Amino acid sequence: MITLILDIRGRRETYPFHADTVVVGRAEDCDLRIDSRFVTGRHCRIEKLPDGGFRIADLDSQNGTLVNGADVQQTRLAPGDEIRIGPVRCWFQHAPREVTAPIGTPTEVTDSGETAEVSVSTRGRTIDSSAAEHALRELMKELRNTHGDQRGLAELERLVLDVSGRIFPKPAFQSSLDAARVSALARSIATSDDFERTLQLIMDAATELTSSERGFLVLRDANGAWRVRCARNFDHESVKSPEHKISRSLAEEVARTGRPVISVNAQDDERLTAWNSVANLKLRSVICLPLFFRERVIGTLYLDNRFREGNYGERELRLLETFADQASVAIENARLLKENTEQESALKERKRELEDLAEVLEARAQSTRADMAPLARSALQHDYSAIIGESTALLHALRLLDRVVASDLPVLITGESGTGKELIAAAVHANSARKDKKYVKENCAAIPESLLESELFGHKRGAFTGAVADRRGLFEEAHGGTIFLDEIGEMSLEMQAKLLRVLENGEIRPVGSHEVRRVDARVVTATNRDLEQLVREGRFRADLFFRLNVVNIPLPSLRERMEDLPILIRHFLDLAAERMRIPVKTVDPLAMRQLRGWHWPGNIRELQNELQRAMALSGQVITAEDLSANLREARPASAGSGAGQLKDVARVAAGQKEIEMIRRTLEETGFLKAETARRLGISRPTLDQKIKQFDLDAFVAEGRKRHGR
């Protein structure tokens, strides 16, 4: 014989079948009919095997057949196996003891989220709860009419009603008023478009429906842990520290099993004694039920009353079950709306950031296009005729200078000695709005420290020996104009502090005076030292460096602009001829080769001095013999050796070509060294070595800064 014990909404029914095969499904001709949309017409078949055992086979059902929690196509059955068919749970031959003694007033809710209030029948017989209950009541009425033992009849009536209440589910609502209240509360919750407000409305409604003292809504967080997301009391106020005021064990058990729990008196309920939190919280009435949404538990409704026993019963359970279905939908809708709103806000923020980034990139692109455009003096806005040269390195420096001369920003000019820093400083003043005011300059390395303060800020009569009268300092002299301080890296730390005060406040105090005077002078400084290295060594003030280094104009060495050498030679020869009042001389090819092959450690100043000397010592043509000894000795071979001359010329030309290629490729790649090395076919360390060898560090630093790297 095949026996199935069904569990539907807390009632257990036993169905014996004497046939060797039992078909279960929704179709009318099934041996066991389950009228549910989650059950297929012919869902599964249980049959007896020749060896006396039994087997269950799924008949290609839509939602599958589960045996002991596992989805199966067919498998042997053993007595006590749990079978899940749609929303209905049943057991083969007999049910386990713990199932037959469920906790509280059990209401079976399936994993699919559908409450298992379904019509179950066997072929030719349908079990209808309302009809059966009516029949039982008619039976009791008949017993009253035919028997006189009223006390015995009352006891029999109580037993019959108790049995009917356990076997048959009661209606969800005991009055139209309950239905109206649930409907009204569900509508008010559905109109909320705020997630936190929706949770509050749900808990306020649940406490109101069940006359609870407190209500807690437990939801799963992003990490998968169960947490109290909303806690409210009967006055619709938030409960403080809710995590410590519920039995977490009870809430988690309901979430795990998907089955509600009701306790009339939690202190005396043997089922809850294993959970210390129930006793510690001194709970009386407790009800906790799961919230289902799309086949999964999304949370639990937990309500309690610490002062009243028996606060929850069948009515409250049915009300909350119906209300929970609406609440689950409202929670998920509110959560999705919140996520969509946050995503929309995040997208708007990302869009704004992208628009800002696009503007920055466009500005950089325009700047890059301007920087990559062919350099020419005609593109410069101001006059720099005193600065000789057409090389790319020089024009880059002039382009940077062209952008800042009109402002009052401090300018720091860096570069090796003899590169023309003083000419650049003069050009800053000559092309600024201060050009009609005074331009003063001072070399900080040429004046003793004891006199530098007096030179810059002035002094009062008698301030020191030799101070026979008041004297204005250079800052006062340059008031309204420009002051140029060369070799600023040689200034002492004490003087640096005093200079910083001028830059920050525009105030000076002459030596020997307590009077503070205000000055307005644009400060242009220059150095051949690495100020950043001096800052790291503690030999130059970091705050002063930042004040001076607002605009940094690095000047290329003569080695970096050898293409300007012929122009510079012609310019200095013309100046020397004019000064000496003699005809302009020319340079023969061998002397020119020597000039091109020299590395010029003194840069343009060294070139000018060399040409002035040659003009004074030479005849009509300057030859190699007219050059200084170091230039002549740098020649790799004698003048009479044609092979040596050719090799020397080739070496110089190759070096210049290599410098030109490195510079051009760096500019083309936006000063990305890895890409530059790849295009040149050399390694990155080799490129770094050549940059150092050809003294291109300043050129690279300026280029990377220009490209925002």
XYZ file of C-alpha atoms in Angstrom:
709
model
C 0.000 0.000 0.000
C 1.161 3.563 -0.768
C 0.472 6.086 2.003
C 1.070 9.848 1.695
C 0.833 12.244 4.655
C 0.165 15.797 3.415
C 0.936 18.984 5.380
C -1.208 21.942 4.270
C -1.359 25.126 6.384
C -0.584 23.193 9.541
C -3.038 20.313 9.095
C -1.869 16.783 8.410
C -3.981 14.474 6.302
C -3.215 10.814 5.600
C -4.098 9.421 2.159
C -3.848 5.623 1.766
C -3.825 4.154 -1.764
C -4.272 0.404 -2.334
C -3.135 0.582 -5.956
C 0.488 -0.112 -6.968
C 0.703 3.205 -8.843
C -0.365 6.697 -7.716
C -0.313 9.692 -10.087
C -0.176 13.168 -8.482
C -1.026 16.346 -10.360
C -3.571 19.040 -11.115
C -5.514 17.049 -13.749
C -8.970 15.711 -12.884
C -7.978 12.089 -13.537
C -5.016 12.081 -11.110
C -5.160 9.731 -8.140
C -4.141 12.628 -5.873
C -5.231 15.994 -7.209
C -3.584 19.233 -6.012
C -5.270 22.322 -7.429
C -2.400 24.817 -7.542
C -0.826 26.834 -10.330
C 2.571 25.529 -9.226
C 1.535 21.911 -9.897
C 1.616 20.464 -13.433
C -1.345 18.492 -14.848
C 0.420 15.148 -14.323
C 3.223 16.129 -11.989
C 4.759 12.885 -10.693
C 4.109 9.156 -10.256
C 4.761 6.858 -7.297
C 4.877 3.144 -8.127
C 5.683 -0.165 -6.504
C 8.707 -2.042 -7.850
C 8.936 -5.815 -8.504
C 11.347 -6.198 -5.575
C 8.761 -4.739 -3.191
C 10.310 -1.286 -2.993
C 8.830 1.982 -4.247
C 9.974 4.615 -6.733
C 8.918 8.183 -7.534
C 9.313 9.600 -11.061
C 8.859 13.214 -12.152
C 6.598 13.452 -15.239
C 8.389 16.438 -16.836
C 6.690 18.840 -14.433
C 7.186 22.555 -14.744
C 8.549 23.146 -11.223
C 10.084 19.729 -10.572
C 9.712 17.187 -7.809
C 11.914 17.344 -4.707
C 12.760 14.392 -2.472
C 14.470 15.349 0.795
C 15.240 18.747 -0.708
C 16.880 17.403 -3.911
C 15.365 17.854 -7.366
C 14.942 14.378 -8.890
C 13.836 12.795 -12.121
C 13.297 9.411 -10.490
C 14.549 7.780 -7.319
C 13.708 5.029 -4.834
C 11.623 6.028 -1.846
C 12.163 5.017 1.748
C 9.604 5.388 4.528
C 9.764 8.883 6.020
C 11.160 10.544 2.835
C 9.932 14.105 2.407
C 8.392 14.896 -0.994
C 7.784 18.472 -2.196
C 5.125 18.843 -4.938
C 4.583 22.511 -5.796
C 3.388 24.237 -2.581
C 2.556 20.963 -0.820
C 4.912 19.025 1.442
C 4.188 15.365 2.130
C 5.886 12.256 3.484
C 5.990 8.722 2.162
C 4.380 6.064 4.436
C 4.881 8.052 7.678
C 5.931 11.540 8.827
C 8.840 12.272 11.197
C 7.913 12.988 14.807
C 9.301 16.505 14.837
C 7.088 17.355 11.903
C 3.970 16.006 13.541
C 4.672 18.247 16.551
C 5.344 21.635 14.932
C 6.328 24.767 16.858
C 3.492 27.193 17.615
C 0.499 27.202 15.300
C 2.300 26.217 12.116
C 1.330 27.633 8.784
C 3.163 26.009 5.901
C 4.563 28.481 3.389
C 6.301 27.006 0.389
C 9.711 28.045 -1.002
C 7.924 29.398 -4.028
C 6.275 32.061 -1.930
C 2.703 30.767 -2.539
C 0.704 30.074 0.609
C -0.339 26.478 0.445
C -4.077 27.132 0.657
C -4.954 24.728 -2.137
C -7.676 22.233 -2.893
C -6.517 18.668 -2.417
C -8.619 15.684 -3.460
C -8.405 12.062 -4.322
C -10.218 10.599 -7.283
C -13.965 10.813 -6.572
C -13.567 12.727 -3.219
C -12.734 16.367 -2.521
C -11.885 17.647 0.931
C -13.554 21.019 1.411
C -12.791 22.695 4.705
C -15.910 24.864 4.950
C -18.246 21.960 4.087
C -16.532 19.663 6.565
C -16.697 22.237 9.326
C -20.385 22.824 8.581
C -20.998 19.093 8.780
C -19.276 18.942 12.168
C -21.397 21.774 13.510
C -24.575 20.053 12.267
C -23.411 16.909 14.032
C -23.048 18.783 17.319
C -26.496 20.335 16.917
C -27.985 16.890 16.412
C -26.174 15.595 19.488
C -27.640 18.414 21.598
C -31.170 17.545 20.469
C -30.833 13.833 21.249
C -28.758 13.800 24.438
C -29.476 15.379 27.761
C -25.998 15.434 29.302
C -25.274 19.066 28.573
C -21.884 19.064 30.317
C -20.759 16.052 28.298
C -22.111 17.611 25.121
C -20.257 20.858 25.848
C -17.035 18.926 26.264
C -17.720 17.008 23.045
C -18.445 20.275 21.218
C -15.172 21.759 22.461
C -13.228 18.732 21.288
C -14.919 18.729 17.870
C -14.253 22.430 17.348
C -10.674 22.020 18.510
C -10.122 19.164 16.077
C -11.752 21.090 13.236
C -9.626 24.136 14.031
C -6.470 22.067 13.823
C -7.469 20.236 10.660
C -9.116 22.978 8.628
C -7.761 26.460 7.998
C -9.845 29.344 9.230
C -10.635 32.272 6.929
C -8.072 35.043 6.843
C -10.512 37.644 8.059
C -13.064 37.210 10.782
C -14.930 40.338 9.745
C -15.268 42.753 6.875
C -13.706 45.350 9.185
C -10.428 43.377 9.281
C -10.428 43.159 5.480
C -11.064 46.889 5.170
C -8.267 47.707 7.621
C -5.724 45.549 5.793
C -6.800 46.985 2.439
C -6.540 50.581 3.672
C -3.132 50.002 5.256
C -1.839 48.293 2.125
C -2.966 51.257 0.009
C -1.249 53.785 2.291
C 1.985 51.803 2.172
C 1.827 51.437 -1.598
C 1.667 55.222 -2.051
C 5.004 55.800 -0.290
C 7.990 56.380 -2.571
C 10.578 56.586 0.225
C 12.245 53.350 1.348
C 12.729 54.228 5.027
C 9.235 55.723 5.250
C 7.782 52.557 3.695
C 9.422 50.431 6.391
C 8.019 52.691 9.104
C 4.507 52.527 7.631
C 4.689 48.717 7.490
C 5.704 48.403 11.131
C 3.145 50.975 12.293
C 0.443 49.066 10.402
C 1.565 45.682 11.807
C 1.570 46.923 15.417
C -1.842 48.527 14.888
C -3.379 45.397 13.333
C -2.218 43.154 16.168
C -2.362 45.578 19.143
C 1.363 44.973 19.683
C 3.594 46.884 22.050
C 6.543 46.849 19.622
C 7.297 45.740 16.117
C 10.610 44.938 14.432
C 11.335 44.471 10.741
C 14.372 42.262 10.120
C 15.927 42.333 6.630
C 19.080 40.874 5.126
C 21.889 43.404 4.564
C 24.406 43.560 1.708
C 26.696 41.101 3.529
C 23.924 38.527 3.965
C 23.454 39.129 7.709
C 20.005 39.653 9.243
C 19.645 43.120 10.785
C 16.812 45.159 12.270
C 16.034 47.797 9.653
C 13.011 49.332 11.386
C 11.706 49.195 14.962
C 8.527 50.985 16.096
C 6.338 51.033 19.205
C 2.570 51.390 19.567
C 2.967 55.205 19.637
C 4.567 55.076 16.170
C 7.947 56.085 17.587
C 11.300 54.521 16.795
C 12.655 51.988 19.285
C 16.187 52.739 20.451
C 18.888 50.044 20.234
C 16.522 47.558 18.562
C 19.224 44.917 18.028
C 19.250 44.268 21.793
C 15.462 44.087 22.193
C 14.533 41.099 20.032
C 15.325 37.407 20.141
C 17.695 37.102 17.200
C 17.577 33.319 17.469
C 13.802 33.323 17.014
C 13.918 35.752 14.076
C 16.690 33.817 12.332
C 14.904 30.495 12.888
C 11.752 31.844 11.223
C 13.816 33.243 8.339
C 15.594 29.896 7.940
C 12.540 27.652 8.049
C 10.029 29.990 6.424
C 7.505 29.028 9.137
C 5.787 31.462 11.539
C 5.982 31.175 15.319
C 3.330 32.243 17.846
C 3.756 32.055 21.605
C 0.933 32.854 24.002
C 3.334 33.082 26.954
C 6.964 33.020 25.893
C 8.201 32.658 29.475
C 6.454 29.307 29.901
C 6.738 28.074 26.313
C 8.928 24.938 26.371
C 9.640 25.344 22.657
C 11.499 28.637 23.313
C 13.484 27.702 26.417
C 16.564 26.931 24.304
C 16.812 30.631 23.432
C 18.077 32.598 26.433
C 17.199 35.883 24.791
C 13.483 35.144 25.178
C 13.835 34.795 28.939
C 16.221 37.719 29.271
C 13.868 40.019 27.388
C 10.964 38.938 29.666
C 8.637 38.524 26.722
C 5.026 37.447 27.155
C 3.371 37.336 23.743
C 5.474 36.935 20.589
C 4.597 36.452 16.945
C 7.150 36.221 14.167
C 6.471 35.337 10.557
C 8.503 35.354 7.330
C 8.199 37.791 4.439
C 8.278 36.088 1.051
C 9.011 37.612 -2.329
C 9.551 35.589 -5.488
C 10.267 32.264 -3.856
C 12.657 33.550 -1.205
C 12.488 34.897 2.335
C 13.451 38.564 2.312
C 12.820 39.269 5.993
C 10.691 38.681 9.060
C 7.955 40.574 10.903
C 8.604 40.327 14.630
C 6.006 41.673 17.085
C 5.814 41.297 20.847
C 4.095 42.408 24.002
C 5.982 42.252 27.270
C 2.930 42.781 29.469
C 0.013 40.825 27.993
C -0.284 37.085 27.576
C -2.279 35.600 24.727
C -2.053 38.744 22.646
C -1.710 36.755 19.420
C -3.912 34.007 18.050
C -5.321 32.631 14.843
C -6.910 35.943 13.865
C -3.652 37.902 14.224
C -1.749 35.246 12.323
C -4.175 35.321 9.385
C -4.192 39.123 9.335
C -0.401 39.308 9.363
C -0.027 36.609 6.713
C -2.240 38.525 4.319
C -0.664 41.826 5.267
C 2.857 40.358 4.903
C 2.218 39.520 1.254
C 1.417 43.185 0.565
C 4.313 44.369 2.731
C 6.830 42.186 0.890
C 5.813 43.680 -2.450
C 5.928 47.203 -0.998
C 9.409 46.621 0.486
C 10.833 45.304 -2.774
C 9.225 48.081 -4.796
C 10.554 50.717 -2.407
C 13.982 49.099 -2.421
C 14.092 49.029 -6.222
C 12.902 52.628 -6.361
C 15.623 53.614 -3.892
C 18.274 51.769 -5.892
C 17.051 53.337 -9.128
C 17.043 56.794 -7.542
C 20.567 56.295 -6.188
C 21.748 54.945 -9.541
C 20.136 57.862 -11.338
C 21.805 60.289 -8.939
C 25.128 58.483 -9.389
C 24.730 58.556 -13.166
C 24.014 62.286 -13.061
C 27.115 62.794 -10.941
C 29.193 60.659 -13.306
C 27.752 62.594 -16.246
C 28.695 65.876 -14.623
C 32.193 64.582 -13.887
C 32.534 63.388 -17.484
C 31.389 66.770 -18.765
C 33.930 68.502 -16.523
C 36.589 66.040 -17.658
C 35.654 66.646 -21.281
C 36.117 70.373 -20.753
C 39.511 69.795 -19.144
C 40.565 67.426 -21.927
C 39.403 69.872 -24.577
C 41.347 72.667 -22.920
C 44.405 70.423 -22.768
C 43.871 69.383 -26.355
C 43.761 72.996 -27.448
C 46.892 73.700 -25.439
C 48.565 70.618 -26.925
C 47.598 71.640 -30.433
C 49.052 75.054 -29.762
C 52.224 73.512 -28.344
C 52.554 71.095 -31.273
C 52.023 73.822 -33.839
C 55.171 74.887 -35.698
C 57.081 77.300 -33.469
C 57.891 80.691 -34.921
C 58.650 84.080 -33.476
C 55.775 85.504 -35.479
C 53.378 83.571 -33.211
C 54.651 85.353 -30.086
C 52.659 88.326 -28.825
C 55.529 90.333 -27.365
C 58.917 91.606 -28.487
C 61.919 89.462 -27.611
C 64.339 90.853 -30.162
C 67.137 91.026 -27.578
C 67.021 87.226 -27.275
C 68.774 85.660 -30.252
C 67.825 82.255 -31.636
C 65.263 80.249 -33.609
C 65.726 76.794 -32.102
C 62.754 74.801 -30.870
C 64.089 74.692 -27.300
C 64.426 78.470 -27.121
C 61.052 79.135 -28.710
C 59.391 76.821 -26.192
C 60.829 78.945 -23.380
C 59.718 82.147 -25.116
C 56.201 80.770 -25.625
C 55.932 80.070 -21.900
C 57.296 83.508 -21.155
C 54.759 85.022 -23.559
C 51.894 83.665 -21.432
C 52.995 85.213 -18.120
C 54.738 88.520 -18.853
C 51.487 90.502 -18.736
C 50.631 89.260 -15.217
C 52.175 90.187 -11.873
C 53.013 86.590 -10.963
C 56.486 85.900 -9.547
C 58.772 84.307 -12.137
C 61.640 81.917 -11.416
C 64.161 81.540 -14.262
C 66.303 78.419 -14.079
C 69.175 77.230 -16.204
C 72.931 76.893 -16.340
C 75.196 79.892 -15.978
C 75.497 81.885 -19.155
C 72.190 80.819 -20.724
C 70.703 84.334 -20.776
C 68.616 84.446 -17.608
C 69.195 88.171 -17.196
C 67.885 88.826 -20.714
C 64.715 86.892 -19.899
C 64.229 88.908 -16.683
C 64.602 92.148 -18.605
C 62.068 90.891 -21.174
C 59.581 90.143 -18.364
C 59.751 93.782 -17.234
C 59.852 95.296 -20.725
C 56.690 93.502 -21.832
C 54.666 93.917 -18.611
C 52.283 96.645 -17.443
C 55.136 97.890 -15.207
C 57.466 98.712 -18.108
C 57.188 102.450 -17.462
C 58.395 102.012 -13.879
C 61.856 101.223 -12.612
C 63.634 97.909 -13.208
C 66.360 97.084 -10.686
C 68.537 94.010 -10.396
C 70.937 92.481 -7.941
C 73.180 89.428 -7.833
C 72.688 87.846 -4.416
C 75.990 85.968 -4.696
C 78.006 89.141 -5.358
C 77.158 90.970 -2.102
C 78.276 89.923 1.386
C 75.440 88.655 3.532
C 75.975 91.460 6.064
C 75.273 94.075 3.359
C 72.568 92.267 1.382
C 69.778 93.189 3.804
C 70.720 96.874 3.619
C 70.998 96.656 -0.165
C 67.522 95.177 -0.524
C 65.591 96.932 2.256
C 67.638 100.088 2.928
C 68.954 101.395 6.258
C 68.674 104.222 8.709
C 71.492 106.610 9.499
C 73.784 105.151 12.175
C 72.430 101.622 11.751
C 75.988 100.367 11.285
C 79.472 101.718 10.722
C 79.498 103.716 7.509
C 75.731 104.374 7.507
C 76.118 108.146 7.450
C 72.686 108.813 5.967
C 69.326 107.150 5.360
C 69.288 105.004 2.236
C 66.434 103.455 0.305
C 66.730 99.793 -0.580
C 66.211 98.191 -3.977
C 62.657 97.138 -3.132
C 61.705 100.766 -2.536
C 63.575 101.758 -5.683
C 61.554 99.203 -7.632
C 58.206 100.272 -6.146
C 55.651 99.956 -8.937
C 58.200 98.244 -11.150
C 60.248 95.019 -11.170
C 63.146 93.731 -9.080
C 65.371 90.959 -10.420
C 67.317 88.862 -7.906
C 69.913 86.699 -9.618
C 71.518 83.649 -7.963
C 68.721 83.455 -5.381
C 69.989 80.017 -4.338
C 73.019 81.669 -2.690
C 70.900 83.632 -0.220
C 71.223 82.687 3.467
C 68.302 81.163 5.383
C 68.016 84.313 7.531
C 67.674 86.519 4.471
C 65.258 84.046 2.912
C 62.895 84.551 5.871
C 63.006 88.327 5.418
C 62.409 88.018 1.681
C 59.443 85.749 2.362
C 57.846 88.513 4.453
C 58.068 90.863 1.502
C 56.451 88.340 -0.822
C 53.650 87.515 1.647
C 52.811 90.976 3.032
C 54.519 93.448 0.722
C 56.274 94.943 3.759
C 59.925 95.815 4.395
C 61.759 97.227 7.382
C 65.034 99.105 6.769
C 68.023 98.084 8.850
C 68.088 100.025 12.131
C 64.451 101.130 11.808
C 61.240 100.025 13.531
C 59.152 101.507 10.758
C 57.420 99.071 8.379
C 57.037 100.289 4.818
C 54.822 98.859 2.122
C 56.252 98.188 -1.311
C 54.787 96.920 -4.572
C 57.361 95.330 -6.801
C 57.129 92.310 -9.071
C 59.806 89.816 -8.078
C 61.723 87.929 -10.756
C 64.416 85.523 -9.561
C 66.984 83.308 -11.239
C 69.300 80.505 -10.226
C 71.591 77.888 -11.708
C 71.090 75.700 -8.641
C 68.507 72.947 -8.141
C 66.295 74.645 -5.560
C 64.189 71.530 -4.965
C 67.336 69.640 -3.994
C 68.351 72.515 -1.715
C 64.908 72.340 -0.071
C 65.363 68.619 0.559
C 68.787 69.341 2.074
C 67.327 72.043 4.332
C 69.385 74.790 2.678
C 66.460 76.612 1.119
C 63.082 77.367 2.674
C 60.246 75.331 1.173
C 57.687 78.124 1.722
C 59.904 80.619 -0.085
C 60.484 78.171 -2.930
C 56.737 77.807 -3.458
C 56.333 81.592 -3.407
C 59.057 82.093 -6.019
C 58.261 79.097 -8.196
C 54.781 80.260 -9.271
C 55.978 80.375 -12.884
C 59.184 78.520 -13.744
C 60.889 79.278 -17.050
C 63.728 76.792 -17.681
C 66.264 78.018 -20.231
C 68.001 75.516 -22.507
C 71.771 75.243 -22.499
C 73.713 76.032 -25.655
C 74.231 72.277 -26.120
C 70.451 71.932 -26.411
C 70.156 74.631 -29.066
C 73.207 74.089 -31.252
C 71.102 74.908 -34.302
C 71.251 78.516 -33.040
C 75.064 78.514 -33.050
C 75.509 80.121 -36.530
C 72.991 82.874 -35.662
C 74.651 83.541 -32.328
C 78.140 83.607 -33.898
C 77.035 86.165 -36.499
C 75.297 88.269 -33.807
C 78.325 88.356 -31.489
C 80.739 89.043 -34.343
C 78.600 92.024 -35.378
C 78.527 93.328 -31.805
C 82.295 92.914 -31.406
C 82.998 94.632 -34.730
C 80.780 97.551 -33.771
C 82.417 97.866 -30.355
C 85.962 97.619 -31.806
C 85.067 99.809 -34.766
C 86.497 97.272 -37.208
C 85.011 95.399 -40.184
C 83.065 92.238 -39.443
C 85.191 89.120 -39.790
C 84.234 85.652 -40.981
C 84.971 82.205 -39.516
C 86.695 79.617 -41.674
C 85.174 76.082 -41.911
C 87.734 74.412 -39.647
C 87.211 77.006 -36.894
C 83.467 76.635 -37.325
C 83.877 72.866 -36.932
C 85.764 73.417 -33.681
C 83.086 75.782 -32.429
C 80.342 73.245 -33.248
C 82.253 70.420 -31.594
C 82.779 72.144 -28.272
C 80.359 71.332 -25.419
C 80.186 74.942 -24.134
C 80.042 74.510 -20.348
C 79.814 78.312 -20.023
C 77.002 78.451 -22.601
C 76.290 81.694 -24.474
C 78.473 83.818 -22.209
C 81.442 81.570 -22.998
C 80.657 81.763 -26.738
C 80.507 85.573 -26.638
C 83.820 85.827 -24.795
C 85.437 83.333 -27.184
C 84.364 85.307 -30.257
C 85.441 88.668 -28.792
C 88.895 87.195 -28.147
C 89.092 85.727 -31.633
C 88.057 89.054 -33.197
C 90.888 90.800 -31.351
C 93.580 88.246 -32.257
C 92.665 87.207 -35.795
C 93.212 88.640 -39.200
C 90.424 89.128 -41.706
C 89.286 85.525 -41.164
C 89.037 83.747 -37.836
C 90.875 80.432 -38.029
C 91.168 77.512 -35.606
C 94.506 78.874 -34.442
C 92.741 82.028 -33.226
C 90.577 80.046 -30.827
C 91.473 79.376 -27.210
C 93.603 76.344 -26.346
C 90.793 74.248 -24.913
C 88.821 74.479 -28.173
C 91.908 73.657 -30.244
C 92.898 70.721 -27.998
C 89.396 69.289 -28.190
C 90.106 68.548 -31.875
C 90.318 64.716 -32.291
C 92.989 64.861 -35.022
C 95.456 67.304 -36.561
C 94.280 69.871 -39.036
C 96.245 68.208 -41.797
C 94.583 64.841 -41.430
C 91.636 64.699 -43.738
C 90.428 61.402 -42.248
C 90.575 62.876 -38.785
C 88.661 65.961 -39.870
C 85.958 63.894 -41.554
C 85.593 61.635 -38.510
C 85.343 64.637 -36.214
C 82.746 66.321 -38.408
C 80.756 63.085 -38.577
C 80.855 62.701 -34.811
C 79.604 66.232 -34.231
C 76.929 65.937 -36.902
C 75.785 62.586 -35.559
C 75.533 63.977 -32.044
C 73.485 66.932 -33.191
C 71.233 64.701 -35.264
C 70.732 62.375 -32.291
C 69.778 65.273 -30.058
C 67.349 66.533 -32.668
C 65.723 63.114 -33.078
C 65.323 62.630 -29.309
C 63.807 66.077 -28.843
C 61.409 65.699 -31.768
C 60.270 62.218 -30.705
C 59.718 63.347 -27.124
C 57.496 66.163 -28.379
C 55.586 63.830 -30.700
C 54.839 61.353 -27.868
C 53.868 64.031 -25.381
C 57.090 63.358 -23.421
C 56.156 59.749 -22.676
C 59.572 58.142 -22.232
C 58.446 54.550 -22.779
C 56.797 55.389 -26.102
C 59.754 57.590 -27.114
C 62.213 54.740 -26.455
C 60.024 52.343 -28.440
C 59.906 54.665 -31.461
C 63.650 55.268 -31.318
C 64.330 51.528 -31.024
C 66.263 51.830 -27.772
C 65.601 50.748 -24.186
C 64.176 53.045 -21.552
C 67.435 53.092 -19.497
C 69.378 54.004 -22.678
C 66.977 56.889 -23.320
C 67.424 58.156 -19.752
C 71.209 57.943 -20.193
C 71.103 59.960 -23.420
C 68.792 62.566 -21.876
C 71.366 63.033 -19.147
C 74.293 62.897 -21.613
C 72.827 65.608 -23.815
C 71.608 67.632 -20.815
C 67.952 67.386 -21.846
C 66.563 67.020 -18.303
C 65.208 70.567 -18.151
C 63.666 70.180 -21.613
C 61.929 66.951 -20.564
C 60.776 68.380 -17.224
C 59.204 71.395 -18.890
C 57.582 69.240 -21.540
C 56.052 66.845 -19.002
C 54.798 69.752 -16.955
C 53.252 71.305 -20.050
C 51.427 68.050 -20.778
C 50.231 67.666 -17.193
C 52.445 64.661 -16.392
